[in-house]
Coordinates of C-alpha atoms and ligand atoms in Angstrom, one line a residue:
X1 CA 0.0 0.0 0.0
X2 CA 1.8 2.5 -1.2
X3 CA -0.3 5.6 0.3
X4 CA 0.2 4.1 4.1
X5 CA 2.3 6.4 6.1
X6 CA 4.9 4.4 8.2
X7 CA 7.3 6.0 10.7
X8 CA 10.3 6.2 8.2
X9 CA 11.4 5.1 5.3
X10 CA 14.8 3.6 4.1
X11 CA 16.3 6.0 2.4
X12 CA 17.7 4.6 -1.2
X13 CA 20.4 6.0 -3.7
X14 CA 19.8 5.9 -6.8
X15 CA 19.6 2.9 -8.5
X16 CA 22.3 3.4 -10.9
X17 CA 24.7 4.3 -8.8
X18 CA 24.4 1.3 -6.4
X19 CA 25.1 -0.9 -9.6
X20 CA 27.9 1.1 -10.2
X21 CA 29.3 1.0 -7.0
X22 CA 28.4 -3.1 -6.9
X23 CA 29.7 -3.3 -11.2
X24 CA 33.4 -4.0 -9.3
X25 CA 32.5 -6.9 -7.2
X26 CA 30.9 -9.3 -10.3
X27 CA 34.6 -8.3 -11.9
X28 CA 36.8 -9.3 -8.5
X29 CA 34.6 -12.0 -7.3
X30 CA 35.4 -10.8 -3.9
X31 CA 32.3 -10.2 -1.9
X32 CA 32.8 -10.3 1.6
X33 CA 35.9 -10.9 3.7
X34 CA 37.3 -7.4 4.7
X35 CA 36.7 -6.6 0.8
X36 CA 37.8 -2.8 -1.0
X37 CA 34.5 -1.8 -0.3
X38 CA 34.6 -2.6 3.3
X39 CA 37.8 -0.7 3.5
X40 CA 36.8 2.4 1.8
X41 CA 33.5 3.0 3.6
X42 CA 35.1 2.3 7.1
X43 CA 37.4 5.3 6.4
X44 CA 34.5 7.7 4.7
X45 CA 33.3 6.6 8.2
X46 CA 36.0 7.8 10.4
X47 CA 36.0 10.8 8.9
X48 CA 32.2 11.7 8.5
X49 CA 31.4 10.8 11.9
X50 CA 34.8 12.4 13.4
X51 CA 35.9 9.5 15.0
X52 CA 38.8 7.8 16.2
X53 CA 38.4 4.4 15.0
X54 CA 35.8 2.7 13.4
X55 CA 35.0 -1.6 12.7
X56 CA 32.5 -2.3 11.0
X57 CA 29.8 -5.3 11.5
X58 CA 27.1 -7.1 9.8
X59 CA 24.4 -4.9 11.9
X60 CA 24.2 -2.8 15.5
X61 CA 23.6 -5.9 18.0
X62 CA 26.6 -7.5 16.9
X63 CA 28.3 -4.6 17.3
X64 CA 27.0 -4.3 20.7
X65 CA 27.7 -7.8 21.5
X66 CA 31.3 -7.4 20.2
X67 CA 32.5 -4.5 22.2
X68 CA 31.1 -6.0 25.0
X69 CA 32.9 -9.3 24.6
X70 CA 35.9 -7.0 23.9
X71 CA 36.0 -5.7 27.1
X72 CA 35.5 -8.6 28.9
X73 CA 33.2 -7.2 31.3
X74 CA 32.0 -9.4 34.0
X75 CA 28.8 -9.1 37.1
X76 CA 26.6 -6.2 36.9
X77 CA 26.0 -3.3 34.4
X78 CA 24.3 -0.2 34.7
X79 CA 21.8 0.7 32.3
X80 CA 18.2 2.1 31.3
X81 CA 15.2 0.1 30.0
X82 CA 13.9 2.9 27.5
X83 CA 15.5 1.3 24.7
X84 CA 15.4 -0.8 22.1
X85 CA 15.2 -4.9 23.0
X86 CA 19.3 -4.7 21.6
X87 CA 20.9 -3.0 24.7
X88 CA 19.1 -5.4 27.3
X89 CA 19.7 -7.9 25.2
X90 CA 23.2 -7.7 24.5
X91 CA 24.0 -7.4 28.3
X92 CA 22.1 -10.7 29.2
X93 CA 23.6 -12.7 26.2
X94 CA 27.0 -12.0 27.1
X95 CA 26.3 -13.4 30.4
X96 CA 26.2 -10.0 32.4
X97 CA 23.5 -8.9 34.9
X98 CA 21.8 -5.3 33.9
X99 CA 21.3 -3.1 37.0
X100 CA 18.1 -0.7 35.6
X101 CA 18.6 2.8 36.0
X102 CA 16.1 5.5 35.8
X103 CA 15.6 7.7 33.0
X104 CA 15.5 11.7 33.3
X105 CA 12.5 13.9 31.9
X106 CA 14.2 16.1 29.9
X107 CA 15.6 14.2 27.6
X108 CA 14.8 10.5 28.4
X109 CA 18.5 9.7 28.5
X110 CA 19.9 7.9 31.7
X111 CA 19.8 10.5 34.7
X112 CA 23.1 10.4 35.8
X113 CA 21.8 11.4 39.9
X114 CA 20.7 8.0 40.2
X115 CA 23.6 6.2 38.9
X116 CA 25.9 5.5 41.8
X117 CA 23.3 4.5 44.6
X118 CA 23.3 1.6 41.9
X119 CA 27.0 0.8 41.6
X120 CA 28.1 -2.5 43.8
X121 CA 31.4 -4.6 43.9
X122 CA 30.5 -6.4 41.2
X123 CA 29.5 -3.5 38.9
X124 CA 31.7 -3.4 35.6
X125 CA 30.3 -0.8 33.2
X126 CA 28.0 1.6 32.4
X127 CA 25.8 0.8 29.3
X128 CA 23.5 4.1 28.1
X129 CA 21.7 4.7 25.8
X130 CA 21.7 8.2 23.5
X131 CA 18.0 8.0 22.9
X132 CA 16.3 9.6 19.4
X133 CA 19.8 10.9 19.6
X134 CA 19.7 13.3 22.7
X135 CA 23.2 12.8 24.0
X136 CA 23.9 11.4 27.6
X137 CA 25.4 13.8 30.1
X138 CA 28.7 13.0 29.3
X139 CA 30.3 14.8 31.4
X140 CA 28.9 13.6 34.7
X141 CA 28.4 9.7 33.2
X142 CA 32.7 10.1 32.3
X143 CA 33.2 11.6 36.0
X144 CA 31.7 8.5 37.8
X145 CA 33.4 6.0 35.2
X146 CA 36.7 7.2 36.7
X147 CA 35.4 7.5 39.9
X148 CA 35.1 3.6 40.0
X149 CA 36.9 2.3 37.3
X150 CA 34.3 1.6 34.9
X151 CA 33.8 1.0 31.3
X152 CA 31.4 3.3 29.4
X153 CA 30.0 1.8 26.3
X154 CA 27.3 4.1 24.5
X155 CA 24.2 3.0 22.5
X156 CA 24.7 5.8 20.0
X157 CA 22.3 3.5 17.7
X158 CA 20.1 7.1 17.4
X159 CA 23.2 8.8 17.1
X160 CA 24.5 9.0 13.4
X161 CA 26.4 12.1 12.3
X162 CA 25.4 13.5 15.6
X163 CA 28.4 16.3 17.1
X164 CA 28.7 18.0 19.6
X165 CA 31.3 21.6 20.0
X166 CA 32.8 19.5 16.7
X167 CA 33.2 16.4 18.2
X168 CA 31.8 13.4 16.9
X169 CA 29.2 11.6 19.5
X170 CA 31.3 8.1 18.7
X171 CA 34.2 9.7 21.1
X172 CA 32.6 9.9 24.3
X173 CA 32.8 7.0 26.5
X174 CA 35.0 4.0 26.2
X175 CA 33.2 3.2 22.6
X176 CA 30.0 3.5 21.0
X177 CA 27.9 1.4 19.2
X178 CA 26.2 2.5 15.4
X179 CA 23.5 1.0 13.7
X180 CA 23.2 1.1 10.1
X181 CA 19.5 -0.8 9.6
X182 CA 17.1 0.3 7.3
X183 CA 14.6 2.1 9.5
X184 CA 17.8 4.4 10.8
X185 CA 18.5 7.7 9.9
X186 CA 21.6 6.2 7.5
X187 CA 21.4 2.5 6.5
X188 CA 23.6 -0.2 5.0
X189 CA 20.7 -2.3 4.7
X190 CA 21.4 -4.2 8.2
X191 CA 24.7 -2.8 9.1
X192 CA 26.8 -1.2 12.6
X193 CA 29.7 -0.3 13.6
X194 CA 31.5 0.5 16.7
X195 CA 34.0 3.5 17.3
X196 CA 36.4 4.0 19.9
X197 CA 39.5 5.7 20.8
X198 CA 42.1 3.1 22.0
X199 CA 43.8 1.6 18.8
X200 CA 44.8 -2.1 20.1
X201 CA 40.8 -2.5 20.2
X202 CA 40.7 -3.1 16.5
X203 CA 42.4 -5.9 16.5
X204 CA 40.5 -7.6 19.2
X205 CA 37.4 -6.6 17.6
X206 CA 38.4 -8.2 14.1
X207 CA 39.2 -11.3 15.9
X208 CA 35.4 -11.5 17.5
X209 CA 33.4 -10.9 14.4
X210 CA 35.7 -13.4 12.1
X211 CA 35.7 -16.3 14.1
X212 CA 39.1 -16.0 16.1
X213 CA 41.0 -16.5 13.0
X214 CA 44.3 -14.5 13.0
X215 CA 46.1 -16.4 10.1
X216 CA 45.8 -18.7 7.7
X217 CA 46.7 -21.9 9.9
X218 CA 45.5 -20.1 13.1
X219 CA 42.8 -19.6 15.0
X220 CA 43.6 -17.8 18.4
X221 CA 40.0 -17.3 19.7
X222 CA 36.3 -18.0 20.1
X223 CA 34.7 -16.1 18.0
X224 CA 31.4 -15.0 16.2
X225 CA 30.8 -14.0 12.6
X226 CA 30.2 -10.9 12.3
X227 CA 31.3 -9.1 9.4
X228 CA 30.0 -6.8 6.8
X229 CA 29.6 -7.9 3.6
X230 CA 30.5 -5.8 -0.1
X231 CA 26.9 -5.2 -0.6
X232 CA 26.2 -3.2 2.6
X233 CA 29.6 -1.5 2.4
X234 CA 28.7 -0.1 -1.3
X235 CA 25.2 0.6 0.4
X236 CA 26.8 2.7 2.8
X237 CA 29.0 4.4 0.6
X238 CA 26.8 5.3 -2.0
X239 CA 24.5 6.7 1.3
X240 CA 27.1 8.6 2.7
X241 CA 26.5 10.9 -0.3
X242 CA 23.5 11.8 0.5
X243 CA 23.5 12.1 4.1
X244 CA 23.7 15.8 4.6
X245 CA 21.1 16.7 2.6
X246 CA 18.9 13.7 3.9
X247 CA 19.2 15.2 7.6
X248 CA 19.1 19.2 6.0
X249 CA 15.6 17.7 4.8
X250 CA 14.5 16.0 8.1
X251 CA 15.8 19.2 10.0
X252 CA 12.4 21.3 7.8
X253 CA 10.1 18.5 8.7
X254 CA 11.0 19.0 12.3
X255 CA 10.8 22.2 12.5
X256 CA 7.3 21.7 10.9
X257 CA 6.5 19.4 13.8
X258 CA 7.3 22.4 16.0
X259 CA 5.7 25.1 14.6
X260 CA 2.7 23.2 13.9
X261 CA 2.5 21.9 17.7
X262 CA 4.2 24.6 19.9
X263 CA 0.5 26.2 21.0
X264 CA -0.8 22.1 21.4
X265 CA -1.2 22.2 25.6
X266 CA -0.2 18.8 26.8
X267 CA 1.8 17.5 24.3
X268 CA 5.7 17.5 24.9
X269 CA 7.8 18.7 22.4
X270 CA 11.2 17.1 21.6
X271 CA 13.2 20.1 22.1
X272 CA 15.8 19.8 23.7
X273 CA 18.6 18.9 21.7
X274 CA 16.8 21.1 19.8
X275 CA 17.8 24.5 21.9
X276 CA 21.3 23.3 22.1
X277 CA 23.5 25.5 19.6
X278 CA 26.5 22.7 20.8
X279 CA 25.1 20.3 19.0
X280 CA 24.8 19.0 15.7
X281 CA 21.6 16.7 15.7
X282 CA 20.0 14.3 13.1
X283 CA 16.6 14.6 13.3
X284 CA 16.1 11.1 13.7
X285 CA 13.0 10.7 15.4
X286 CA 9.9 13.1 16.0
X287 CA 8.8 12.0 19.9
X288 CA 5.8 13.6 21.3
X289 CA 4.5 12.6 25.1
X290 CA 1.5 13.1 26.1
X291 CA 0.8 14.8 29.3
X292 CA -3.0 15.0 30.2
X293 CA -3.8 15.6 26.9
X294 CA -7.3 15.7 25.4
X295 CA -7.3 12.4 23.9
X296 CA -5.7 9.5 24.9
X297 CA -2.6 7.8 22.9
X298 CA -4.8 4.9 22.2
X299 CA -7.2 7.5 20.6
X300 CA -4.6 9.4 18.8
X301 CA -2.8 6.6 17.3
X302 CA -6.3 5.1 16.3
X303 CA -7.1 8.2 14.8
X304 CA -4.0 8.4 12.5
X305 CA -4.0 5.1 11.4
X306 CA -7.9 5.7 10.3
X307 CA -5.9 8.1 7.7
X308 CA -3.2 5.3 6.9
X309 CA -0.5 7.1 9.1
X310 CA 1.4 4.5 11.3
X311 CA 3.0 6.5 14.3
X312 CA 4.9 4.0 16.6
X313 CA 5.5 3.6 20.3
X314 CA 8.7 3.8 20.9
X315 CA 10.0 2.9 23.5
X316 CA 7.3 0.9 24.5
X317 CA 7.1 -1.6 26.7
X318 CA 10.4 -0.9 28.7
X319 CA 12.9 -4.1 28.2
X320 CA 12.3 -4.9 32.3
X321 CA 8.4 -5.7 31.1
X322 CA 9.4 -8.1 28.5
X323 CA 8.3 -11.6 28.9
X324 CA 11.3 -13.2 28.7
X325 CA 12.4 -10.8 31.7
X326 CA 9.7 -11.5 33.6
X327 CA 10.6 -11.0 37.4
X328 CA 13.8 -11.2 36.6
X329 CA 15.2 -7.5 37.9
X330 CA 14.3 -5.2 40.8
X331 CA 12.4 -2.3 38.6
X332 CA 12.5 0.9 40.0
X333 CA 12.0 3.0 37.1
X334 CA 9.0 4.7 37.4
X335 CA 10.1 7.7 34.7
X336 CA 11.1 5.1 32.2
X337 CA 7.5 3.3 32.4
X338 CA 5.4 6.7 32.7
X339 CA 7.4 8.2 29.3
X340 CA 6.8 4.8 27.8
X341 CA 3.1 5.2 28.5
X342 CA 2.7 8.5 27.0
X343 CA 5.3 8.9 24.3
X344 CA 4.1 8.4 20.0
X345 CA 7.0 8.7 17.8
X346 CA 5.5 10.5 14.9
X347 CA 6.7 10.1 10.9
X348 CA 9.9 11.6 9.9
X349 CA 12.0 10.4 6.9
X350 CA 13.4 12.8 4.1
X351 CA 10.5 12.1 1.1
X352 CA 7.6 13.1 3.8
X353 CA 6.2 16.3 2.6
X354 CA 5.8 19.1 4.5
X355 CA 1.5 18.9 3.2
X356 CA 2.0 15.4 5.0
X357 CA 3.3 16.6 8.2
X358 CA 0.4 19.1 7.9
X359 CA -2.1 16.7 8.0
X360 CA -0.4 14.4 11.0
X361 CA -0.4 17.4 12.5
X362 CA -4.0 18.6 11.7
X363 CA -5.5 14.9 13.2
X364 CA -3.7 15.4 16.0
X365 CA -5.1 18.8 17.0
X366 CA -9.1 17.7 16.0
X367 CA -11.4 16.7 18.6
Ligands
PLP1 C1 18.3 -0.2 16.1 C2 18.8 -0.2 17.5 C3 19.7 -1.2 18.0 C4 20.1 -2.4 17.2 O1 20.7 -2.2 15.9 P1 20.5 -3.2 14.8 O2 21.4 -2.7 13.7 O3 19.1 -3.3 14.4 O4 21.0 -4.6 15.2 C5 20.3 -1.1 19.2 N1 19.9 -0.1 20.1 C6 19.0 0.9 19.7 C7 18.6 2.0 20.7 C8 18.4 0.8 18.4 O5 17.5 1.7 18.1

């Protein structure tokens, strides 16, 4: 149904110029394997997202996996359930414990008052999350890190291209985690990466995502496959050239958002990042909560997809309330659960037309 309204849209080159950028491969044969496309998009990555170091992986959750095998973190790590199922995920499956922080109201990111009544003995590192690409309070997360001797690995999943006083967003912490799937703000069809500032990582991390194999008769350590193929690299590269003006055109749709809800009493604005003339942002995601508004969100989301518009909820339900966590962790996050209650994450994706937004906007605002 072509007329249906989702929350984004993978943005595509043009064809032609993903067949150029593939026409090589069909003439090498080489199509995965740390491959010349793999090699020139991970340095049109360090550059574009001002970063250190970047490897690359076969999508985000590996990533996140990796970095956190890389570290070889053990016991307990700190971390917010207003997130995608990934973050939880990755700390269970690598055999850790996540220790749920509370979120903050400003800008749903982990409030960093809260964080060391949680720390213990066996605490190891702290795991946040940049969410719809507000960045963490760095500052104060970096300050406690050192404090306690703790890695800090970001979910900068939201986070593409994001800078802040002309810094990327993949330097803060320890390392960061990227995620290049389709419904992100860049894509490499499934695709991540992780960035970091400590060289003698890129090595270790190679080793996880190609099975441990570190020659040709040797093979030095457990590990996973999870590498990037040719295909997503050209993806990415070809992009990467159209990234700029992709976010330029997300930026007008925001600010449409805005000016079309300022006056709406009760809805919550993501503004924020917004305000701040530090950063650089992405315009990823468009989250409104709800705050004793006139209609509920069940309402409002029913509404919109009467018209064929398809808001989601994210984040909703916080990772603690999943099923397969069921009674699992102590929750005490009542901010988390309350935003997740309230928040619709409206359309945003560069071909969305400012007539569009007019109309989300416009049900919305009806009785
Ligand atoms: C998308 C996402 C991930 C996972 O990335 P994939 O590339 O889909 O594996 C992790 N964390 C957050 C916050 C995300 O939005």
């Amino acid at each position: 149904m072509s007329d249906n309204i989702y929350v984004t849209k993978s943005s595509m080159p043009p064809f032609e110029q993903y067949v150029e950028e593939i026409r090589e491969l069909w003439e090498s044969g080489i199509i995965t394997n740390n491959g010349v496309k793999l090699k020139k998009f991970e340095k049109e990555l360090e550059q574009y997202l001002k970063v250190e170091n970047v490897s690359l992986f076969v999508n985000g959750h590996m990533a996140l996996e990796s970095i956190i095998e890389a570290f070889d973190l053990k016991g307990e790590v700190i971390t917010t359930p207003f997130t995608f199922a990934s973050t939880t995920h990755a700390i269970c499956r690598k055999g850790l414990t996540p220790v749920f922080c509370d979120i903050n109201e400003d800008d749903y990111t982990i409030d960093v008052e809260k964080i060391e009544s949680l720390i213990t003995e066996k605490t190891s590192a702290i795991i946040p999350v940049h969410v719809y690409g507000n960045i963490c309070n760095i500052e104060a997360i970096e300050k406690i890190a050192k404090k306690y001797g703790l890695k800090v690995i970001y979910d900068a999943a939201h986070c593409f291209g994001i800078v802040k006083n002309d810094v990327g967003v993949g330097c803060f912490g320890d390392a960061s985690m990227f995620s290049f799937h389709a419904t992100k703000v860049f894509n490499t069809i499934e695709g991540g990466a992780v960035s970091f500032n400590d060289d003698t990582l890129k090595d270790k991390l190679h080793l996880i995502k190609n099975f441990g194999i570190s020659g040709e008769d040797n093979v030095d350590y457990i590990g996973t496959n999870g590498k990037m193929n040719e295909f997503q690299a050209a993806m990415g590269i070809c992009n990467l050239k159209y990234i700029d003006e992709n976010i330029n055109k997300r930026k007008v749709i925001f600010e449409r958002y805005i000016e079309n809800l300022k006056n709406e009493k009760g809805i919550k604005l993501p503004l924020k990042q917004y305000l701040n003339k530090d950063v650089k942002s992405n315009y990823a995601y468009f989250p409104i909560v709800l705050d004793s508004y006139k209609k509920t969100r069940e309402q409002l989301i029913l509404q919109l997809k009467q018209e064929n518009i398809y808001p989601r909820k994210y984040f909703y339900p916080i990772t603690i309330k999943y099923f397969c966590y069921e009674n699992m962790f102590s929750d005490n996050t009542p901010i988390a659960e309350k935003i997740s209650n309230n928040v619709i994450t409206l359309p945003i994706f560069d071909k969305l037309t400012i007539e569009q937004v007019d109309k989300i906007c416009k049900i919305i605002k009806n009785n």
